[in-house]
């Protein structure tokens, strides 16, 4: 496990934010860490929806259970966090 | 004894070029300092400054200006204007003084470089007065707020801001270093006086003086007017320098300097003047929106100046104009949300009445920026002010040093513009910022943004609290909502609930 900073570009928010996560975190856990800094602060919660993670500009989301350390995401890469149907 | 008219002796008196005997011309005027770009000194003889003055005339006029400004200040010393002004106006003053006062000293150094290394005698002569102007501006803008420190210690940041690692101070320093502290004489003439002053501050100071008078702050109005009249004179140093470069086949080089300088200046304007005009100025005193001001005064004036000189509009002109719709709203939201990192108290200015004004001036505001403010307002109404503060840092642009941000809500278009260079990934707010970096990456590559420093372990403890301490903000100086959240009361469904808040 290792501390791993990523950049959160959270859907409907206005700013990129620094989010410290861990290489052992799953994509759902990474999404939750990013949501902590946006949802309920400047972005309205969307009950019933989940937040998925993809590269900036990417078409595909990372699998929800995939661990950060298993991906080729680089430290301080900008990730998009998008509300999706559960 | 009859005196000659100035026009009869001016050209001879100010033509101080000579042929050096003991050192080479290149040693006396190295290209790296002159920025002449290979244009021989003889060609610079055609430089014709549009505003001519002599030293006795200059001193006489400046003395009158100083006497005027200081006498207004003295006359109004005991008035109640400051105490009765809206807190939003106080924030404008604090942001202005902190971001500009010491910058005037930097401008003095820039002018001094033109005095020493300007290729044209006319440039050296005008810059001598410009240097004295900038010294006056620094002194005035340090002295005036000093009187207010006893009323509100955030005014101490007029003196302090530039000597700290506060993020907005870094953003201003980074820009001014680039435009005139680390530039040759010719580059300074173009980037400081033509782009920064003619293009932006000269107009902005006119508007600011009018706003001050409208608010009733005649002390600040007279101060800013006094400075503006200097600006309008020494800002004319750059135009003739551009003419010489263009006439000698250096249009592309000149164009690049102008384009870089406008790009960088626009960012500072968007974050300082934008929120001041559209949010901090009480709604009853707003005469035009920031967008209207930019379109009428900056774009209109600047386009004419550029075309008349034979230059083109910057390649990003349309992109910049598109940013008038949203960039300063995003900056305002960031300033307010990270308000503890500021030396002023941002006025949220999002009451129902303010939001109606914003929607009228910027159609779609409620559906975009309004969505974020909805959440913030709901949190305040629910007694959850804690959720209106951040728990992390925003990512800063490696060019502007300002948070990377854009449109939220249903117009969401926030995007990183990254660039990999020599093994490091840089992050930018827009194509424009990234383009500026690409013009001279060696110049910019080693600078560490506040976030870069945080990740490199330079900020300890590595927490938001550690970052605040690193920025030099004491708890008594940290920014807060200008109106202590009173604006949120307007959204309470039950008026009786106001007293319970």
Coordinates of C-alpha atoms in Angstrom, one line a residue:
Chain A
X1 CA 0.0 0.0 0.0
X2 CA 1.2 3.5 -0.8
X3 CA -0.2 7.0 -0.6
X4 CA -1.2 8.0 -4.1
X5 CA -2.5 11.5 -5.1
X6 CA -4.9 11.9 -7.9
X7 CA -6.7 14.8 -9.4
X8 CA -10.5 14.8 -9.1
X9 CA -12.6 16.3 -11.8
X10 CA -16.0 15.6 -10.3
X11 CA -19.1 15.9 -12.5
X12 CA -21.0 19.1 -11.9
X13 CA -18.3 20.6 -9.7
X14 CA -16.3 23.7 -10.7
X15 CA -12.7 22.9 -9.8
X16 CA -10.0 20.3 -9.9
X17 CA -9.1 19.0 -6.5
X18 CA -6.2 17.1 -5.0
X19 CA -7.4 13.8 -3.5
X20 CA -5.0 11.5 -1.6
X21 CA -5.9 7.8 -2.0
X22 CA -4.1 4.5 -1.7
X23 CA -2.9 2.0 -4.2
X24 CA -4.9 -0.6 -2.4
X25 CA -8.2 1.3 -2.8
X26 CA -10.8 0.0 -5.2
X27 CA -12.3 2.4 -7.8
X28 CA -15.4 2.6 -5.6
X29 CA -13.2 3.7 -2.7
X30 CA -11.4 6.2 -4.9
X31 CA -14.8 7.6 -6.0
X32 CA -15.9 7.9 -2.4
X33 CA -12.8 9.8 -1.5
X34 CA -13.3 12.2 -4.4
X35 CA -17.0 12.5 -3.5
X36 CA -16.2 13.6 0.0
X37 CA -14.7 16.8 -1.3
X38 CA -17.5 17.6 -3.8
X39 CA -20.8 16.0 -3.0
X40 CA -22.7 17.8 -0.3
X41 CA -20.3 20.7 -0.5
X42 CA -21.0 22.1 -4.0
X43 CA -22.5 19.2 -5.8
X44 CA -26.0 17.9 -4.9
X45 CA -26.2 14.3 -3.9
X46 CA -27.9 12.0 -6.3
X47 CA -29.6 9.3 -4.2
X48 CA -29.7 5.9 -5.9
X49 CA -26.8 6.7 -8.3
X50 CA -23.2 5.5 -8.0
X51 CA -20.1 7.3 -9.0
X52 CA -17.8 5.7 -11.6
X53 CA -14.2 6.6 -12.4
X54 CA -12.7 7.1 -15.8
X55 CA -9.7 8.9 -17.3
X56 CA -10.2 12.5 -18.4
X57 CA -11.8 12.2 -21.8
X58 CA -12.0 8.4 -21.6
X59 CA -15.1 6.5 -22.8
X60 CA -14.8 3.5 -20.5
X61 CA -15.0 3.4 -16.7
X62 CA -12.5 1.4 -14.7
X63 CA -14.1 -1.7 -13.1
X64 CA -15.6 -0.8 -9.7
X65 CA -13.6 -3.5 -7.8
X66 CA -10.3 -2.9 -9.5
X67 CA -7.6 -1.6 -7.2
X68 CA -5.8 1.5 -8.1
X69 CA -2.5 -0.4 -8.0
X70 CA -3.7 -2.7 -10.7
X71 CA -4.3 0.1 -13.1
X72 CA -1.9 2.2 -15.1
X73 CA -3.1 5.4 -13.6
X74 CA -0.2 7.7 -12.8
X75 CA 0.1 9.8 -9.7
X76 CA -1.6 13.2 -10.2
X77 CA -3.4 12.0 -13.2
X78 CA -6.8 13.7 -13.7
X79 CA -9.7 11.4 -13.3
X80 CA -13.3 12.1 -14.0
X81 CA -15.9 11.0 -11.5
X82 CA -19.3 10.5 -13.1
X83 CA -22.8 9.8 -11.7
X84 CA -24.1 6.6 -13.1
X85 CA -27.2 4.4 -12.7
X86 CA -26.5 1.8 -10.0
Chain B
X1 CA 15.9 86.2 -19.9
X2 CA 13.4 84.6 -22.3
X3 CA 13.0 80.9 -22.0
X4 CA 13.0 78.6 -25.0
X5 CA 9.8 76.6 -25.7
X6 CA 10.2 73.0 -24.7
X7 CA 9.8 71.9 -28.3
X8 CA 12.8 73.9 -29.3
X9 CA 15.3 72.1 -27.1
X10 CA 13.6 68.8 -26.1
X11 CA 15.0 66.5 -28.8
X12 CA 18.6 67.7 -28.4
X13 CA 18.4 67.5 -24.6
X14 CA 17.0 64.0 -24.4
X15 CA 19.2 62.6 -27.2
X16 CA 21.8 61.0 -24.9
X17 CA 23.2 58.4 -27.3
X18 CA 26.9 58.4 -27.6
X19 CA 29.7 56.3 -29.2
X20 CA 31.5 54.3 -26.4
X21 CA 35.3 54.4 -26.6
X22 CA 36.3 52.1 -23.7
X23 CA 33.9 49.3 -24.1
X24 CA 32.1 47.8 -27.0
X25 CA 28.5 48.7 -27.8
X26 CA 27.6 45.1 -27.2
X27 CA 29.2 45.2 -23.7
X28 CA 27.4 48.4 -22.9
X29 CA 24.0 47.3 -24.2
X30 CA 24.0 43.5 -24.2
X31 CA 21.1 42.1 -26.2
X32 CA 19.9 40.0 -23.3
X33 CA 19.2 43.2 -21.4
X34 CA 18.1 45.5 -24.2
X35 CA 15.9 42.9 -25.9
X36 CA 16.5 44.8 -29.1
X37 CA 16.4 41.5 -31.0
X38 CA 19.2 42.5 -33.3
X39 CA 17.6 45.7 -34.4
X40 CA 20.7 48.1 -34.5
X41 CA 20.7 51.1 -32.2
X42 CA 20.6 53.5 -35.1
X43 CA 17.2 52.1 -36.0
X44 CA 15.9 52.9 -32.5
X45 CA 16.5 56.6 -33.2
X46 CA 13.1 56.7 -34.9
X47 CA 11.5 55.9 -31.6
X48 CA 9.2 58.9 -31.0
X49 CA 7.5 59.0 -27.6
X50 CA 4.0 60.5 -27.9
X51 CA 4.1 62.2 -24.6
X52 CA 6.9 64.7 -24.0
X53 CA 7.7 66.3 -20.7
X54 CA 10.7 67.9 -19.0
X55 CA 11.9 67.2 -15.5
X56 CA 10.8 70.6 -14.1
X57 CA 7.4 70.1 -15.6
X58 CA 7.1 66.6 -14.3
X59 CA 8.0 67.6 -10.8
X60 CA 5.6 70.5 -10.8
X61 CA 2.7 68.3 -11.9
X62 CA 3.5 65.4 -9.6
X63 CA 3.8 67.7 -6.6
X64 CA 0.3 69.0 -7.4
X65 CA -1.1 65.5 -7.8
X66 CA 0.4 64.4 -4.5
X67 CA -0.9 67.5 -2.7
X68 CA -4.3 66.8 -4.1
X69 CA -4.4 63.2 -3.1
X70 CA -3.0 63.7 0.4
X71 CA -5.2 66.7 1.1
X72 CA -8.4 64.7 0.2
X73 CA -7.2 62.0 2.5
X74 CA -6.5 64.4 5.4
X75 CA -9.8 66.2 4.9
X76 CA -11.8 62.9 5.1
X77 CA -9.7 61.4 7.9
X78 CA -12.5 61.9 10.4
X79 CA -15.4 61.0 8.2
X80 CA -17.4 57.9 8.7
X81 CA -17.0 56.7 5.1
X82 CA -14.9 53.7 5.9
X83 CA -17.0 52.5 8.8
X84 CA -20.2 52.9 6.9
X85 CA -19.0 51.3 3.6
X86 CA -20.3 47.9 2.8
X87 CA -17.9 45.1 3.9
X88 CA -17.7 44.1 0.2
X89 CA -16.1 47.4 -0.5
X90 CA -13.5 46.8 2.2
X91 CA -12.7 43.5 0.5
X92 CA -12.1 45.3 -2.8
X93 CA -9.6 47.6 -1.0
X94 CA -7.8 44.8 0.7
X95 CA -7.5 42.7 -2.4
X96 CA -6.3 45.7 -4.4
X97 CA -3.7 46.9 -1.9
X98 CA -2.3 43.5 -1.2
X99 CA -2.0 42.5 -4.8
X100 CA -0.7 45.7 -6.2
X101 CA 1.1 48.0 -3.7
X102 CA 4.4 46.1 -3.6
X103 CA 4.0 45.2 -7.2
X104 CA 4.4 48.9 -7.9
X105 CA 7.9 48.6 -6.6
X106 CA 8.4 45.7 -9.0
X107 CA 7.2 47.9 -11.8
X108 CA 9.7 50.5 -10.7
X109 CA 12.5 48.0 -11.3
X110 CA 11.0 47.3 -14.7
X111 CA 11.0 50.9 -15.5
X112 CA 14.6 51.2 -14.3
X113 CA 15.6 48.5 -16.7
X114 CA 14.3 50.6 -19.5
X115 CA 16.1 53.7 -18.1
X116 CA 19.4 51.8 -18.3
X117 CA 19.0 49.5 -21.2
X118 CA 16.4 51.1 -23.4
X119 CA 17.9 51.5 -26.9
X120 CA 16.0 54.7 -27.7
X121 CA 16.8 57.9 -25.8
X122 CA 13.1 58.7 -25.8
X123 CA 12.3 55.4 -24.1
X124 CA 15.0 56.0 -21.4
X125 CA 13.6 59.5 -20.8
X126 CA 10.0 58.4 -20.4
X127 CA 11.0 55.5 -18.3
X128 CA 12.9 57.7 -15.9
X129 CA 9.6 59.4 -15.2
X130 CA 7.8 56.1 -15.2
X131 CA 10.2 54.8 -12.6
X132 CA 9.5 57.8 -10.4
X133 CA 5.8 57.3 -11.0
X134 CA 5.9 53.7 -9.8
X135 CA 7.8 54.6 -6.7
X136 CA 5.1 57.2 -5.9
X137 CA 2.4 54.6 -6.5
X138 CA 4.0 52.1 -4.2
X139 CA 4.4 54.7 -1.4
X140 CA 0.9 55.9 -1.7
X141 CA -0.6 52.5 -1.8
X142 CA 1.4 51.4 1.2
X143 CA 0.7 54.5 3.2
X144 CA -3.1 54.7 2.7
X145 CA -3.9 51.2 3.9
X146 CA -1.4 51.5 6.8
X147 CA -3.8 53.9 8.4
X148 CA -6.5 51.3 8.3
X149 CA -4.6 48.5 10.0
X150 CA -5.8 49.7 13.4
X151 CA -9.3 49.3 12.2
X152 CA -8.8 45.9 10.5
X153 CA -5.6 44.0 10.5
X154 CA -6.2 42.4 7.1
X155 CA -5.1 45.8 5.7
X156 CA -1.6 44.8 6.9
X157 CA -1.4 42.6 3.9
X158 CA -0.8 45.6 1.7
X159 CA 2.7 45.4 3.2
X160 CA 2.8 41.7 3.8
X161 CA 1.3 39.8 0.9
X162 CA 4.3 39.8 -1.5
X163 CA 6.6 38.5 1.3
X164 CA 4.5 35.4 1.9
X165 CA 3.7 32.1 0.2
X166 CA 0.0 32.9 0.2
X167 CA -1.3 31.4 -3.0
X168 CA -2.8 34.5 -4.6
X169 CA 0.3 36.5 -3.8
X170 CA 2.3 33.7 -5.5
X171 CA 0.0 34.0 -8.5
X172 CA 0.5 37.8 -8.7
X173 CA 4.3 37.6 -8.2
X174 CA 4.7 34.8 -10.8
X175 CA 2.8 37.0 -13.4
X176 CA 4.6 40.2 -12.6
X177 CA 8.0 38.5 -12.5
X178 CA 7.3 37.1 -15.9
X179 CA 6.0 40.4 -17.4
X180 CA 8.6 42.8 -16.1
X181 CA 10.9 41.7 -13.3
X182 CA 12.7 39.1 -15.4
X183 CA 12.5 40.8 -18.8
X184 CA 14.7 42.9 -21.0
X185 CA 14.1 46.6 -21.6
X186 CA 12.2 46.1 -24.8
X187 CA 10.2 43.2 -23.5
X188 CA 9.3 45.3 -20.4
X189 CA 8.2 48.2 -22.7
X190 CA 5.8 45.8 -24.5
X191 CA 4.6 43.5 -21.8
X192 CA 4.4 46.0 -18.9
X193 CA 3.5 49.3 -20.5
X194 CA 1.7 48.3 -23.6
X195 CA -0.1 45.1 -22.6
X196 CA -0.5 45.3 -18.8
X197 CA -1.0 49.0 -18.5
X198 CA -2.5 50.3 -21.7
X199 CA -4.5 47.2 -22.2
X200 CA -5.8 46.6 -18.7
X201 CA -4.8 48.7 -15.6
X202 CA -5.2 52.1 -17.2
X203 CA -8.9 51.3 -18.0
X204 CA -9.4 49.4 -14.7
X205 CA -8.1 52.3 -12.6
X206 CA -10.6 54.6 -14.4
X207 CA -13.4 52.2 -13.5
X208 CA -12.2 51.7 -10.0
X209 CA -12.1 55.5 -9.3
X210 CA -15.6 55.8 -10.6
X211 CA -16.8 52.9 -8.4
X212 CA -15.0 54.4 -5.3
X213 CA -16.8 57.7 -5.9
X214 CA -20.1 55.9 -6.3
X215 CA -19.5 54.1 -3.0
X216 CA -18.6 57.4 -1.3
X217 CA -15.0 56.5 -0.8
X218 CA -13.5 59.8 -2.1
X219 CA -10.2 59.1 -0.5
X220 CA -9.6 56.0 -2.6
X221 CA -11.2 57.6 -5.6
X222 CA -8.7 60.5 -5.5
X223 CA -5.8 58.1 -4.9
X224 CA -6.7 55.9 -7.8
X225 CA -7.3 58.9 -10.1
X226 CA -4.0 60.3 -9.2
X227 CA -2.2 57.0 -10.1
X228 CA -4.2 56.6 -13.3
X229 CA -3.0 59.9 -14.7
X230 CA 0.6 58.7 -14.3
X231 CA -0.3 55.4 -15.9
X232 CA -1.8 57.0 -19.0
X233 CA 1.4 58.8 -19.6
X234 CA 4.1 56.1 -19.0
X235 CA 1.9 53.4 -20.5
X236 CA 2.8 55.0 -23.8
X237 CA 6.4 53.7 -23.7
X238 CA 5.5 50.4 -25.4
X239 CA 3.7 51.6 -28.5
X240 CA 6.7 53.2 -30.2
X241 CA 8.9 50.2 -29.3
X242 CA 6.4 48.0 -31.1
X243 CA 6.6 50.3 -34.1
X244 CA 10.4 50.0 -34.2
X245 CA 10.3 46.2 -34.0
X246 CA 7.6 45.8 -36.6
X247 CA 9.3 48.3 -39.0
X248 CA 12.5 46.2 -38.7
X249 CA 11.0 42.9 -39.5
X250 CA 10.4 41.6 -36.0
X251 CA 6.6 41.5 -36.1
X252 CA 6.4 37.8 -35.1
X253 CA 8.6 38.3 -32.1
X254 CA 6.6 41.4 -31.0
X255 CA 3.3 39.6 -31.5
X256 CA 4.4 36.8 -29.3
X257 CA 5.4 39.1 -26.5
X258 CA 2.0 40.9 -26.7
X259 CA 0.1 37.6 -26.9
X260 CA 1.9 36.1 -23.8
X261 CA 1.5 39.3 -21.8
X262 CA -2.3 39.7 -22.6
X263 CA -2.8 36.0 -21.7
X264 CA -1.2 36.4 -18.4
X265 CA -2.7 39.7 -17.5
X266 CA -6.2 38.5 -18.3
X267 CA -5.9 35.8 -15.6
X268 CA -5.1 38.4 -12.9
X269 CA -7.9 40.6 -14.1
X270 CA -10.4 37.7 -14.1
X271 CA -9.6 36.8 -10.5
X272 CA -9.2 40.3 -9.0
X273 CA -11.4 42.6 -11.0
X274 CA -14.1 40.0 -11.9
X275 CA -15.3 39.2 -8.4
X276 CA -14.9 42.8 -7.3
X277 CA -17.2 44.1 -10.0
X278 CA -19.8 41.3 -10.1
X279 CA -19.9 40.3 -6.4
X280 CA -18.0 42.5 -4.0
X281 CA -19.5 45.7 -5.2
X282 CA -22.9 46.1 -3.6
X283 CA -25.6 45.6 -6.2
X284 CA -27.0 49.1 -6.0
X285 CA -23.5 50.5 -7.0
X286 CA -22.9 48.2 -10.0
X287 CA -23.0 50.2 -13.2
X288 CA -22.0 47.4 -15.6
X289 CA -21.1 43.8 -15.3
X290 CA -17.5 42.6 -15.6
X291 CA -18.3 41.1 -19.0
X292 CA -19.7 44.4 -20.2
X293 CA -16.7 46.2 -18.9
X294 CA -14.3 43.8 -20.6
X295 CA -16.1 44.0 -23.9
X296 CA -16.5 47.8 -23.9
X297 CA -13.2 49.0 -22.5
X298 CA -10.6 46.3 -22.9
X299 CA -11.6 44.4 -26.0
X300 CA -12.8 47.5 -27.9
X301 CA -9.8 49.6 -27.0
X302 CA -7.2 46.9 -27.3
X303 CA -8.4 45.7 -30.7
X304 CA -8.0 49.2 -32.1
X305 CA -4.5 49.6 -30.6
X306 CA -3.3 46.3 -31.9
X307 CA -4.7 46.8 -35.4
X308 CA -3.4 50.4 -35.6
X309 CA 0.1 49.2 -34.8
X310 CA 0.0 46.6 -37.5
X311 CA -0.3 43.6 -35.1
X312 CA -2.8 40.8 -35.3
X313 CA -5.3 39.8 -32.6
X314 CA -3.8 37.1 -30.4
X315 CA -4.7 33.6 -31.8
X316 CA -6.7 32.9 -28.7
X317 CA -8.8 36.1 -28.8
X318 CA -12.1 34.4 -29.3
X319 CA -11.3 31.8 -26.6
X320 CA -10.5 34.6 -24.1
X321 CA -13.7 36.5 -24.9
X322 CA -15.6 33.3 -24.4
X323 CA -14.1 33.1 -20.9
X324 CA -15.7 36.5 -20.0
X325 CA -18.9 34.5 -19.5
X326 CA -17.6 32.2 -16.9
X327 CA -14.0 32.3 -15.7
X328 CA -14.4 35.0 -13.1
X329 CA -17.5 33.3 -11.7
X330 CA -15.5 30.1 -11.2
X331 CA -12.7 32.1 -9.6
X332 CA -15.1 33.8 -7.3
X333 CA -16.6 30.5 -6.2
X334 CA -13.1 29.3 -5.5
X335 CA -12.1 32.4 -3.6
X336 CA -15.1 32.2 -1.4
X337 CA -14.9 28.4 -0.7
X338 CA -11.2 28.6 0.1
X339 CA -11.8 31.9 1.9
X340 CA -9.5 31.0 4.8
X341 CA -6.6 31.2 2.5
X342 CA -7.2 34.9 1.6
X343 CA -6.3 38.1 3.3
X344 CA -9.7 39.6 2.5
X345 CA -13.3 38.6 3.2
X346 CA -15.0 37.7 -0.1
X347 CA -18.6 38.8 -0.3
X348 CA -20.7 35.8 -1.6
X349 CA -23.3 38.2 -3.1
X350 CA -25.7 35.5 -4.0
X351 CA -29.0 36.7 -2.5
X352 CA -32.1 36.2 -4.6
X353 CA -31.7 39.8 -5.9
X354 CA -28.0 39.2 -6.7
X355 CA -28.8 36.0 -8.4
X356 CA -31.5 37.6 -10.6
X357 CA -28.9 40.3 -11.6
X358 CA -26.3 37.5 -12.4
X359 CA -28.9 35.6 -14.4
X360 CA -29.8 38.7 -16.4
X361 CA -26.2 39.6 -17.1
X362 CA -25.0 36.0 -17.6
X363 CA -28.0 33.9 -18.9
X364 CA -27.7 30.4 -17.5
X365 CA -25.9 31.4 -14.3
X366 CA -28.5 29.8 -12.1
X367 CA -28.3 26.5 -14.0
X368 CA -24.5 26.4 -13.7
X369 CA -22.8 28.3 -10.9
X370 CA -26.1 28.6 -9.1
X371 CA -26.2 24.9 -8.7
X372 CA -23.1 25.0 -6.5
X373 CA -24.4 28.0 -4.6
X374 CA -27.6 26.1 -4.0
X375 CA -25.7 23.4 -2.1
X376 CA -23.7 26.0 -0.2
X377 CA -26.8 27.9 0.8
X378 CA -28.7 24.8 1.9
X379 CA -25.7 23.9 4.1
X380 CA -25.7 27.3 5.7
X381 CA -29.5 27.2 6.3
X382 CA -29.1 23.7 7.9
X383 CA -26.4 25.0 10.2
X384 CA -23.6 23.1 8.4
X385 CA -21.1 25.8 7.8
X386 CA -18.4 23.2 8.2
X387 CA -19.5 21.8 4.8
X388 CA -18.9 25.2 3.2
X389 CA -15.2 24.9 3.9
X390 CA -12.7 22.6 2.0
X391 CA -10.8 19.7 3.3
X392 CA -8.3 19.6 0.5
X393 CA -6.4 21.8 -1.9
X394 CA -7.6 22.8 -5.4
X395 CA -5.2 21.9 -8.2
X396 CA -3.4 25.0 -9.4
X397 CA -2.5 25.9 -12.9
X398 CA 1.2 25.7 -13.5
X399 CA 1.1 29.0 -15.4
X400 CA -1.4 31.3 -13.6
X401 CA -0.9 29.6 -10.2
X402 CA -4.7 30.0 -9.8
X403 CA -7.0 27.0 -9.3
X404 CA -8.0 25.1 -12.4
X405 CA -11.7 25.7 -12.7
X406 CA -14.6 26.4 -15.2
X407 CA -18.3 25.9 -15.4
X408 CA -20.1 23.6 -12.9
X409 CA -23.7 22.4 -12.8
X410 CA -25.5 21.6 -16.0
X411 CA -22.9 23.4 -18.2
X412 CA -20.1 21.3 -16.6
X413 CA -17.0 21.8 -18.8
X414 CA -14.1 21.6 -16.3
X415 CA -11.0 20.2 -17.8
X416 CA -7.3 19.7 -17.1
X417 CA -5.0 20.7 -20.0
X418 CA -1.9 18.7 -19.1
X419 CA 1.5 18.7 -20.7
X420 CA 4.4 16.2 -20.2
X421 CA 7.7 18.0 -20.3
X422 CA 11.1 16.5 -19.4
X423 CA 9.5 13.8 -17.2
X424 CA 7.2 16.1 -15.3
X425 CA 3.4 16.5 -15.9
X426 CA 2.3 20.1 -15.8
X427 CA -1.4 21.1 -15.4
X428 CA -3.0 24.1 -17.0
X429 CA -6.4 25.8 -16.9
X430 CA -6.7 26.2 -20.6
X431 CA -5.1 25.9 -24.0
X432 CA -4.0 29.5 -23.6
X433 CA -2.1 28.8 -20.4
X434 CA -0.4 25.7 -21.8
X435 CA 0.5 27.6 -25.0
X436 CA 2.3 30.3 -22.9
X437 CA 4.3 27.6 -21.2
X438 CA 5.2 26.0 -24.5
X439 CA 6.6 29.3 -25.8
X440 CA 9.5 29.2 -23.4
X441 CA 9.4 26.0 -21.2
X442 CA 12.9 26.5 -19.8
X443 CA 11.7 29.8 -18.4
X444 CA 8.8 28.2 -16.5
X445 CA 9.7 24.6 -15.9
X446 CA 11.3 24.8 -12.5
X447 CA 8.6 26.7 -10.7
X448 CA 6.7 24.7 -8.1
X449 CA 3.0 25.5 -7.6
X450 CA 1.7 25.4 -4.1
X451 CA 0.3 22.0 -4.7
X452 CA 3.6 20.8 -6.2
X453 CA 5.3 22.0 -3.0
X454 CA 2.7 20.2 -0.9
X455 CA 3.4 17.0 -2.7
X456 CA 7.1 17.4 -2.5
X457 CA 6.9 17.6 1.3
X458 CA 7.8 21.2 1.6
X459 CA 4.6 22.0 3.5
X460 CA 4.5 20.5 6.9
X461 CA 2.4 19.1 8.4
X462 CA 0.9 18.0 5.1
X463 CA -2.6 19.1 5.9
X464 CA -4.8 22.0 5.0
X465 CA -3.9 23.6 8.4
X466 CA -0.2 23.1 7.5
X467 CA -0.9 24.8 4.1
X468 CA -2.5 27.8 5.9
X469 CA 0.5 28.2 8.2
X470 CA 2.8 27.9 5.2
X471 CA 0.9 30.8 3.6
X472 CA 1.5 33.0 6.6
X473 CA -2.1 33.5 7.5
X474 CA -2.7 34.0 11.2
X475 CA -6.2 33.0 12.4
X476 CA -7.1 36.7 12.9
X477 CA -6.1 37.5 9.3
X478 CA -7.8 34.6 7.5
X479 CA -10.7 35.5 5.3
X480 CA -14.3 34.8 6.1
X481 CA -17.6 35.6 4.5
X482 CA -17.8 39.4 4.2
X483 CA -21.3 39.6 5.6
X484 CA -21.0 36.8 8.1
X485 CA -23.5 34.7 6.1
X486 CA -26.3 37.2 6.6
X487 CA -27.1 36.8 2.9
X488 CA -28.3 33.3 3.4
X489 CA -31.1 34.5 5.7
X490 CA -33.0 35.8 2.6
X491 CA -33.6 32.1 1.6
X492 CA -35.2 31.1 4.9
X493 CA -38.8 30.3 4.3
X494 CA -39.8 31.6 7.8
X495 CA -38.8 35.1 8.5
X496 CA -39.0 34.4 12.2
X497 CA -36.2 31.9 11.8
X498 CA -33.7 34.7 11.1
X499 CA -33.4 35.6 14.7
X500 CA -32.8 32.1 15.7
X501 CA -29.9 31.7 13.3

